[in-house]
Amino acid sequence: MPRTAAHGGGHRVTRFARALAADPVEALSYLPEEAARRREHPVDHTVDPAWERDLHRLLDAPWPCPERVGADREWDAVVAGMRARGLAFGRHTYGHYSDADRSLARAVWCAVRHTTPDVVVETGVARGVVTRFALTALAVNGNGHLWSVDLPHPFEPALHAQTGAAVPGRLRDRWSYVPGSSRRRLPGLTRRLGRVDLFVHDSLHTARNTRFEMDRVARVLAPGGVMLVDDISTHQGFAEWAEDAGDAAETLVCPSADGEGLFGVVRRV
């Protein structure tokens, strides 16, 4: 075996061993996900080039969108705040994970502003870009609460201090942070809430985990409720869920602003 490959494999084993020692239950939950990855495959999605217009049609919202200025202002504030703190920002800067793309952030903003949800749930926080967009929009609405299920990067403990870094204290009264993986925390949370108006999946992007989260939330998704599902381009999870849902849901596939990925939108009919 080449030395570089051996070194890389040894590094992965070491990181897993440390994660196992820190939290054996959560670390072991990654093993079935890794096994399931072997059955994943990309899907030839039909991407909607006019996704913003069609998102607003899906939301029964006006187009052109009167909220575009507010969303762009919030994005600029997030970027400036992260740079002021000396934090890297963007693709593959949170370990091998990424901060939310500008298009997804804008979709979250518009979904919150136009549908005025009472109950918003997200999975995955990282530095909290989507979290901040949702919380700011809720604050502008003057209504609603966000629950965030999040397992900080299990193999990069040095990043844990950056969790929610984009979220200022003034927004946190509408925020409940639920530590742990969605596999462990989401079922109990959805049972307690009883209804979800808006859901954002931005946690572990495997077909298995994506289907699990969408299936769980769909059980309590309100009529007209919306799901935004990030990073659907590398696996079949979103496509299979949409096919199984049939006429019970309307879906869109949207391109990221930088062209590196796709996210999906679901509205319950």
mmCIF file of C-alpha atoms in Angstrom:
data_model
loop_
_atom_site.group_PDB
_atom_site.id
_atom_site.type_symbol
_atom_site.label_atom_id
_atom_site.label_comp_id
_atom_site.label_asym_id
_atom_site.label_seq_id
_atom_site.Cartn_x
_atom_site.Cartn_y
_atom_site.Cartn_z
ATOM 1 C CA MET A 1 0.000 0.000 0.000
ATOM 2 C CA PRO A 2 1.381 3.453 -0.823
ATOM 3 C CA ARG A 3 2.543 5.388 2.188
ATOM 4 C CA THR A 4 0.092 8.239 1.587
ATOM 5 C CA ALA A 5 -2.884 5.855 1.449
ATOM 6 C CA ALA A 6 -1.740 4.058 4.591
ATOM 7 C CA HIS A 7 -1.254 7.361 6.374
ATOM 8 C CA GLY A 8 -4.730 8.562 5.307
ATOM 9 C CA GLY A 9 -6.345 5.340 6.463
ATOM 10 C CA GLY A 10 -4.520 5.518 9.779
ATOM 11 C CA HIS A 11 -5.630 9.108 10.270
ATOM 12 C CA ARG A 12 -9.274 8.140 9.700
ATOM 13 C CA VAL A 13 -8.984 5.283 12.184
ATOM 14 C CA THR A 14 -7.452 7.610 14.757
ATOM 15 C CA ARG A 15 -10.194 10.202 14.304
ATOM 16 C CA PHE A 16 -12.891 7.558 14.629
ATOM 17 C CA ALA A 17 -11.262 6.157 17.764
ATOM 18 C CA ARG A 18 -11.268 9.612 19.350
ATOM 19 C CA ALA A 19 -14.910 10.175 18.405
ATOM 20 C CA LEU A 20 -15.778 6.732 19.786
ATOM 21 C CA ALA A 21 -14.124 7.561 23.092
ATOM 22 C CA ALA A 22 -15.887 10.939 23.318
ATOM 23 C CA ASP A 23 -19.387 9.691 22.438
ATOM 24 C CA PRO A 24 -19.623 5.991 21.584
ATOM 25 C CA VAL A 25 -23.358 6.018 20.776
ATOM 26 C CA GLU A 26 -23.120 8.832 18.240
ATOM 27 C CA ALA A 27 -19.852 7.562 16.735
ATOM 28 C CA LEU A 28 -21.267 4.086 16.206
ATOM 29 C CA SER A 29 -24.321 5.571 14.475
ATOM 30 C CA TYR A 30 -22.025 6.480 11.580
ATOM 31 C CA LEU A 31 -21.225 2.871 10.754
ATOM 32 C CA PRO A 32 -24.583 1.974 9.123
ATOM 33 C CA GLU A 33 -24.466 5.274 7.224
ATOM 34 C CA GLU A 34 -21.052 4.421 5.828
ATOM 35 C CA ALA A 35 -22.250 0.934 4.871
ATOM 36 C CA ALA A 36 -25.334 2.394 3.157
ATOM 37 C CA ARG A 37 -23.175 4.769 1.083
ATOM 38 C CA ARG A 38 -22.105 1.799 -1.018
ATOM 39 C CA ARG A 39 -25.619 1.654 -2.480
ATOM 40 C CA GLU A 40 -25.850 5.371 -3.231
ATOM 41 C CA HIS A 41 -25.779 6.780 -6.735
ATOM 42 C CA PRO A 42 -26.304 10.196 -8.336
ATOM 43 C CA VAL A 43 -29.688 10.944 -9.914
ATOM 44 C CA ASP A 44 -30.301 12.734 -13.188
ATOM 45 C CA HIS A 45 -32.471 15.430 -11.626
ATOM 46 C CA THR A 46 -34.513 17.805 -13.742
ATOM 47 C CA VAL A 47 -33.167 21.110 -12.446
ATOM 48 C CA ASP A 48 -35.471 24.120 -12.585
ATOM 49 C CA PRO A 49 -33.558 27.138 -13.949
ATOM 50 C CA ALA A 50 -36.435 29.410 -12.897
ATOM 51 C CA TRP A 51 -36.530 27.915 -9.414
ATOM 52 C CA GLU A 52 -36.983 31.204 -7.556
ATOM 53 C CA ARG A 53 -40.060 32.112 -9.545
ATOM 54 C CA ASP A 54 -41.451 28.604 -9.200
ATOM 55 C CA LEU A 55 -40.653 28.483 -5.487
ATOM 56 C CA HIS A 56 -42.845 31.539 -5.033
ATOM 57 C CA ARG A 57 -45.601 29.909 -7.047
ATOM 58 C CA LEU A 58 -45.285 26.891 -4.760
ATOM 59 C CA LEU A 59 -45.538 29.150 -1.726
ATOM 60 C CA ASP A 60 -48.461 31.144 -3.150
ATOM 61 C CA ALA A 61 -46.228 34.208 -2.788
ATOM 62 C CA PRO A 62 -45.807 37.275 -5.003
ATOM 63 C CA TRP A 63 -43.245 37.378 -7.798
ATOM 64 C CA PRO A 64 -40.990 39.303 -8.299
ATOM 65 C CA CYS A 65 -40.225 38.777 -4.640
ATOM 66 C CA PRO A 66 -40.446 41.839 -2.385
ATOM 67 C CA GLU A 67 -38.178 40.041 0.109
ATOM 68 C CA ARG A 68 -35.114 39.857 -2.160
ATOM 69 C CA VAL A 69 -33.573 43.007 -0.697
ATOM 70 C CA GLY A 70 -33.961 41.720 2.859
ATOM 71 C CA ALA A 71 -32.421 38.349 2.002
ATOM 72 C CA ASP A 72 -29.444 39.953 0.251
ATOM 73 C CA ARG A 73 -28.902 42.324 3.168
ATOM 74 C CA GLU A 74 -28.888 39.419 5.596
ATOM 75 C CA TRP A 75 -26.385 37.492 3.474
ATOM 76 C CA ASP A 76 -24.008 40.457 3.391
ATOM 77 C CA ALA A 77 -24.309 40.801 7.174
ATOM 78 C CA VAL A 78 -23.509 37.111 7.696
ATOM 79 C CA VAL A 79 -20.434 37.235 5.447
ATOM 80 C CA ALA A 80 -19.164 40.416 7.090
ATOM 81 C CA GLY A 81 -19.696 38.986 10.560
ATOM 82 C CA MET A 82 -17.838 35.771 9.785
ATOM 83 C CA ARG A 83 -14.911 37.635 8.273
ATOM 84 C CA ALA A 84 -14.761 39.992 11.249
ATOM 85 C CA ARG A 85 -14.342 36.949 13.504
ATOM 86 C CA GLY A 86 -11.604 35.550 11.308
ATOM 87 C CA LEU A 87 -13.644 32.488 10.331
ATOM 88 C CA ALA A 88 -13.373 30.806 6.962
ATOM 89 C CA PHE A 89 -16.647 30.726 5.099
ATOM 90 C CA GLY A 90 -18.110 28.767 2.208
ATOM 91 C CA ARG A 91 -17.574 25.371 0.668
ATOM 92 C CA HIS A 92 -15.529 22.775 2.558
ATOM 93 C CA THR A 93 -14.444 25.140 5.339
ATOM 94 C CA TYR A 94 -16.164 23.375 8.259
ATOM 95 C CA GLY A 95 -14.051 20.258 8.216
ATOM 96 C CA HIS A 96 -15.008 18.705 4.881
ATOM 97 C CA TYR A 97 -18.521 20.134 5.290
ATOM 98 C CA SER A 98 -19.768 23.451 3.926
ATOM 99 C CA ASP A 99 -21.653 26.511 5.070
ATOM 100 C CA ALA A 100 -25.070 27.055 3.525
ATOM 101 C CA ASP A 101 -25.098 28.240 -0.058
ATOM 102 C CA ARG A 102 -26.567 31.660 -0.854
ATOM 103 C CA SER A 103 -29.445 30.172 -2.851
ATOM 104 C CA LEU A 104 -30.500 27.855 -0.031
ATOM 105 C CA ALA A 105 -30.280 30.728 2.449
ATOM 106 C CA ARG A 106 -32.499 32.852 0.214
ATOM 107 C CA ALA A 107 -35.004 30.009 -0.141
ATOM 108 C CA VAL A 108 -35.147 29.655 3.665
ATOM 109 C CA TRP A 109 -35.682 33.395 4.040
ATOM 110 C CA CYS A 110 -38.521 33.452 1.522
ATOM 111 C CA ALA A 111 -40.155 30.318 2.933
ATOM 112 C CA VAL A 112 -40.226 31.834 6.419
ATOM 113 C CA ARG A 113 -41.317 35.296 5.343
ATOM 114 C CA HIS A 114 -44.044 34.154 2.946
ATOM 115 C CA THR A 115 -45.524 31.229 4.894
ATOM 116 C CA THR A 116 -45.158 32.756 8.411
ATOM 117 C CA PRO A 117 -44.599 29.375 10.101
ATOM 118 C CA ASP A 118 -45.148 28.799 13.793
ATOM 119 C CA VAL A 119 -42.942 25.686 14.007
ATOM 120 C CA VAL A 120 -39.643 25.463 12.116
ATOM 121 C CA VAL A 121 -37.238 22.525 12.457
ATOM 122 C CA GLU A 122 -33.776 22.164 10.977
ATOM 123 C CA THR A 123 -31.195 19.411 11.169
ATOM 124 C CA GLY A 124 -27.559 20.441 11.064
ATOM 125 C CA VAL A 125 -26.297 23.796 12.298
ATOM 126 C CA ALA A 126 -22.525 24.022 11.746
ATOM 127 C CA ARG A 127 -21.781 27.770 11.885
ATOM 128 C CA GLY A 128 -25.495 28.546 11.729
ATOM 129 C CA VAL A 129 -26.013 30.357 8.423
ATOM 130 C CA VAL A 130 -29.418 28.781 7.719
ATOM 131 C CA THR A 131 -30.192 29.074 11.430
ATOM 132 C CA ARG A 132 -29.599 32.803 11.321
ATOM 133 C CA PHE A 133 -31.629 33.321 8.168
ATOM 134 C CA ALA A 134 -34.569 31.455 9.680
ATOM 135 C CA LEU A 135 -34.329 33.265 13.011
ATOM 136 C CA THR A 136 -34.021 36.718 11.463
ATOM 137 C CA ALA A 137 -37.021 36.074 9.219
ATOM 138 C CA LEU A 138 -39.017 34.795 12.211
ATOM 139 C CA ALA A 139 -38.086 37.939 14.124
ATOM 140 C CA VAL A 140 -39.270 40.115 11.235
ATOM 141 C CA ASN A 141 -42.509 38.116 11.184
ATOM 142 C CA GLY A 142 -42.861 38.605 14.926
ATOM 143 C CA ASN A 143 -43.929 34.982 15.254
ATOM 144 C CA GLY A 144 -42.618 31.421 15.306
ATOM 145 C CA HIS A 145 -39.829 29.339 16.849
ATOM 146 C CA LEU A 146 -36.916 27.302 15.475
ATOM 147 C CA TRP A 147 -35.752 23.936 16.805
ATOM 148 C CA SER A 148 -32.307 22.835 15.552
ATOM 149 C CA VAL A 149 -31.162 19.231 15.884
ATOM 150 C CA ASP A 150 -27.395 19.195 15.566
ATOM 151 C CA LEU A 151 -24.455 16.894 16.167
ATOM 152 C CA PRO A 152 -21.288 19.030 16.072
ATOM 153 C CA HIS A 153 -18.628 17.617 13.759
ATOM 154 C CA PRO A 154 -17.835 14.291 15.469
ATOM 155 C CA PHE A 155 -14.362 13.950 13.973
ATOM 156 C CA GLU A 156 -13.206 17.570 14.281
ATOM 157 C CA PRO A 157 -13.716 18.621 17.923
ATOM 158 C CA ALA A 158 -11.708 21.800 17.360
ATOM 159 C CA LEU A 159 -14.636 23.087 15.288
ATOM 160 C CA HIS A 160 -17.211 22.707 18.053
ATOM 161 C CA ALA A 161 -16.601 26.230 19.353
ATOM 162 C CA GLN A 162 -17.791 27.551 15.972
ATOM 163 C CA THR A 163 -21.241 25.959 16.269
ATOM 164 C CA GLY A 164 -23.842 28.654 15.666
ATOM 165 C CA ALA A 165 -21.163 31.337 15.263
ATOM 166 C CA ALA A 166 -23.331 33.245 12.769
ATOM 167 C CA VAL A 167 -26.247 33.542 15.223
ATOM 168 C CA PRO A 168 -26.165 36.703 17.384
ATOM 169 C CA GLY A 169 -27.535 36.688 20.906
ATOM 170 C CA ARG A 170 -30.421 38.989 20.007
ATOM 171 C CA LEU A 171 -31.996 36.202 17.918
ATOM 172 C CA ARG A 172 -31.668 33.308 20.342
ATOM 173 C CA ASP A 173 -34.923 33.764 22.244
ATOM 174 C CA ARG A 174 -36.722 32.077 19.330
ATOM 175 C CA TRP A 175 -34.202 29.227 19.141
ATOM 176 C CA SER A 176 -34.052 25.824 20.822
ATOM 177 C CA TYR A 177 -30.822 23.922 20.173
ATOM 178 C CA VAL A 178 -31.241 20.134 20.432
ATOM 179 C CA PRO A 179 -27.818 18.422 20.667
ATOM 180 C CA GLY A 180 -27.379 15.011 19.083
ATOM 181 C CA SER A 181 -27.881 13.238 15.789
ATOM 182 C CA SER A 182 -31.218 13.360 13.999
ATOM 183 C CA ARG A 183 -31.426 9.574 14.240
ATOM 184 C CA ARG A 184 -31.577 9.930 18.028
ATOM 185 C CA ARG A 185 -33.297 13.280 18.520
ATOM 186 C CA LEU A 186 -35.653 13.958 15.614
ATOM 187 C CA PRO A 187 -38.324 11.298 16.354
ATOM 188 C CA GLY A 188 -38.868 12.495 19.905
ATOM 189 C CA LEU A 189 -38.846 16.136 18.868
ATOM 190 C CA THR A 190 -41.466 15.674 16.154
ATOM 191 C CA ARG A 191 -43.662 13.690 18.539
ATOM 192 C CA ARG A 192 -43.487 16.483 21.104
ATOM 193 C CA LEU A 193 -44.146 19.224 18.574
ATOM 194 C CA GLY A 194 -46.996 17.376 16.870
ATOM 195 C CA ARG A 195 -46.790 19.611 13.796
ATOM 196 C CA VAL A 196 -44.020 21.112 11.650
ATOM 197 C CA ASP A 197 -44.682 23.981 9.249
ATOM 198 C CA LEU A 198 -41.199 24.281 7.745
ATOM 199 C CA PHE A 199 -38.316 21.789 7.772
ATOM 200 C CA VAL A 200 -34.723 22.236 6.592
ATOM 201 C CA HIS A 201 -32.479 19.201 6.145
ATOM 202 C CA ASP A 202 -28.814 20.176 6.268
ATOM 203 C CA SER A 203 -27.274 17.408 8.343
ATOM 204 C CA LEU A 204 -25.623 14.166 7.196
ATOM 205 C CA HIS A 205 -26.200 14.047 3.447
ATOM 206 C CA THR A 206 -26.651 10.343 2.785
ATOM 207 C CA ALA A 207 -29.620 8.738 1.084
ATOM 208 C CA ARG A 208 -30.366 6.757 4.238
ATOM 209 C CA ASN A 209 -30.324 9.761 6.547
ATOM 210 C CA THR A 210 -32.152 12.042 4.135
ATOM 211 C CA ARG A 211 -34.990 9.544 3.728
ATOM 212 C CA PHE A 212 -35.141 8.989 7.476
ATOM 213 C CA GLU A 213 -35.489 12.698 8.214
ATOM 214 C CA MET A 214 -37.978 13.377 5.435
ATOM 215 C CA ASP A 215 -40.117 10.396 6.423
ATOM 216 C CA ARG A 216 -40.173 11.445 10.068
ATOM 217 C CA VAL A 217 -41.061 15.055 9.377
ATOM 218 C CA ALA A 218 -43.633 14.157 6.703
ATOM 219 C CA ARG A 219 -45.698 12.399 9.379
ATOM 220 C CA VAL A 220 -46.335 15.747 11.094
ATOM 221 C CA LEU A 221 -45.879 18.207 8.214
ATOM 222 C CA ALA A 222 -48.804 20.627 8.158
ATOM 223 C CA PRO A 223 -50.977 20.938 5.028
ATOM 224 C CA GLY A 224 -49.108 23.368 2.812
ATOM 225 C CA GLY A 225 -45.975 22.743 4.869
ATOM 226 C CA VAL A 226 -42.564 23.004 3.215
ATOM 227 C CA MET A 227 -39.355 20.961 3.340
ATOM 228 C CA LEU A 228 -36.025 22.272 2.034
ATOM 229 C CA VAL A 229 -33.470 19.504 1.526
ATOM 230 C CA ASP A 230 -29.851 20.406 0.861
ATOM 231 C CA ASP A 231 -27.211 18.514 -1.129
ATOM 232 C CA ILE A 232 -29.398 16.070 -3.044
ATOM 233 C CA SER A 233 -27.099 15.690 -6.061
ATOM 234 C CA THR A 234 -24.901 12.823 -4.848
ATOM 235 C CA HIS A 235 -27.530 10.295 -3.804
ATOM 236 C CA GLN A 236 -31.032 9.063 -4.613
ATOM 237 C CA GLY A 237 -32.721 9.840 -1.292
ATOM 238 C CA PHE A 238 -34.700 12.932 -2.300
ATOM 239 C CA ALA A 239 -35.707 11.546 -5.697
ATOM 240 C CA GLU A 240 -36.996 8.293 -4.199
ATOM 241 C CA TRP A 241 -38.919 10.124 -1.497
ATOM 242 C CA ALA A 242 -40.556 12.396 -4.079
ATOM 243 C CA GLU A 243 -41.518 9.423 -6.240
ATOM 244 C CA ASP A 244 -43.068 7.628 -3.281
ATOM 245 C CA ALA A 245 -44.977 10.765 -2.229
ATOM 246 C CA GLY A 246 -46.623 11.063 -5.647
ATOM 247 C CA ASP A 247 -49.486 13.536 -5.775
ATOM 248 C CA ALA A 248 -49.287 14.189 -2.043
ATOM 249 C CA ALA A 249 -46.399 16.608 -2.558
ATOM 250 C CA GLU A 250 -45.132 19.080 -5.135
ATOM 251 C CA THR A 251 -41.364 19.274 -5.598
ATOM 252 C CA LEU A 252 -38.659 21.432 -7.158
ATOM 253 C CA VAL A 253 -34.966 20.804 -7.749
ATOM 254 C CA CYS A 254 -32.913 23.977 -7.427
ATOM 255 C CA PRO A 255 -29.291 24.795 -8.309
ATOM 256 C CA SER A 256 -26.911 26.255 -5.761
ATOM 257 C CA ALA A 257 -25.593 29.750 -6.395
ATOM 258 C CA ASP A 258 -22.048 28.487 -7.035
ATOM 259 C CA GLY A 259 -23.175 25.644 -9.293
ATOM 260 C CA GLU A 260 -21.616 22.950 -7.099
ATOM 261 C CA GLY A 261 -24.773 21.324 -5.790
ATOM 262 C CA LEU A 262 -28.541 21.030 -5.750
ATOM 263 C CA PHE A 263 -31.226 21.372 -3.129
ATOM 264 C CA GLY A 264 -34.793 20.163 -3.216
ATOM 265 C CA VAL A 265 -38.059 21.776 -2.195
ATOM 266 C CA VAL A 266 -41.204 19.921 -1.131
ATOM 267 C CA ARG A 267 -44.615 21.415 -0.451
ATOM 268 C CA ARG A 268 -47.278 19.172 1.014
ATOM 269 C CA VAL A 269 -50.458 19.346 -1.022
#
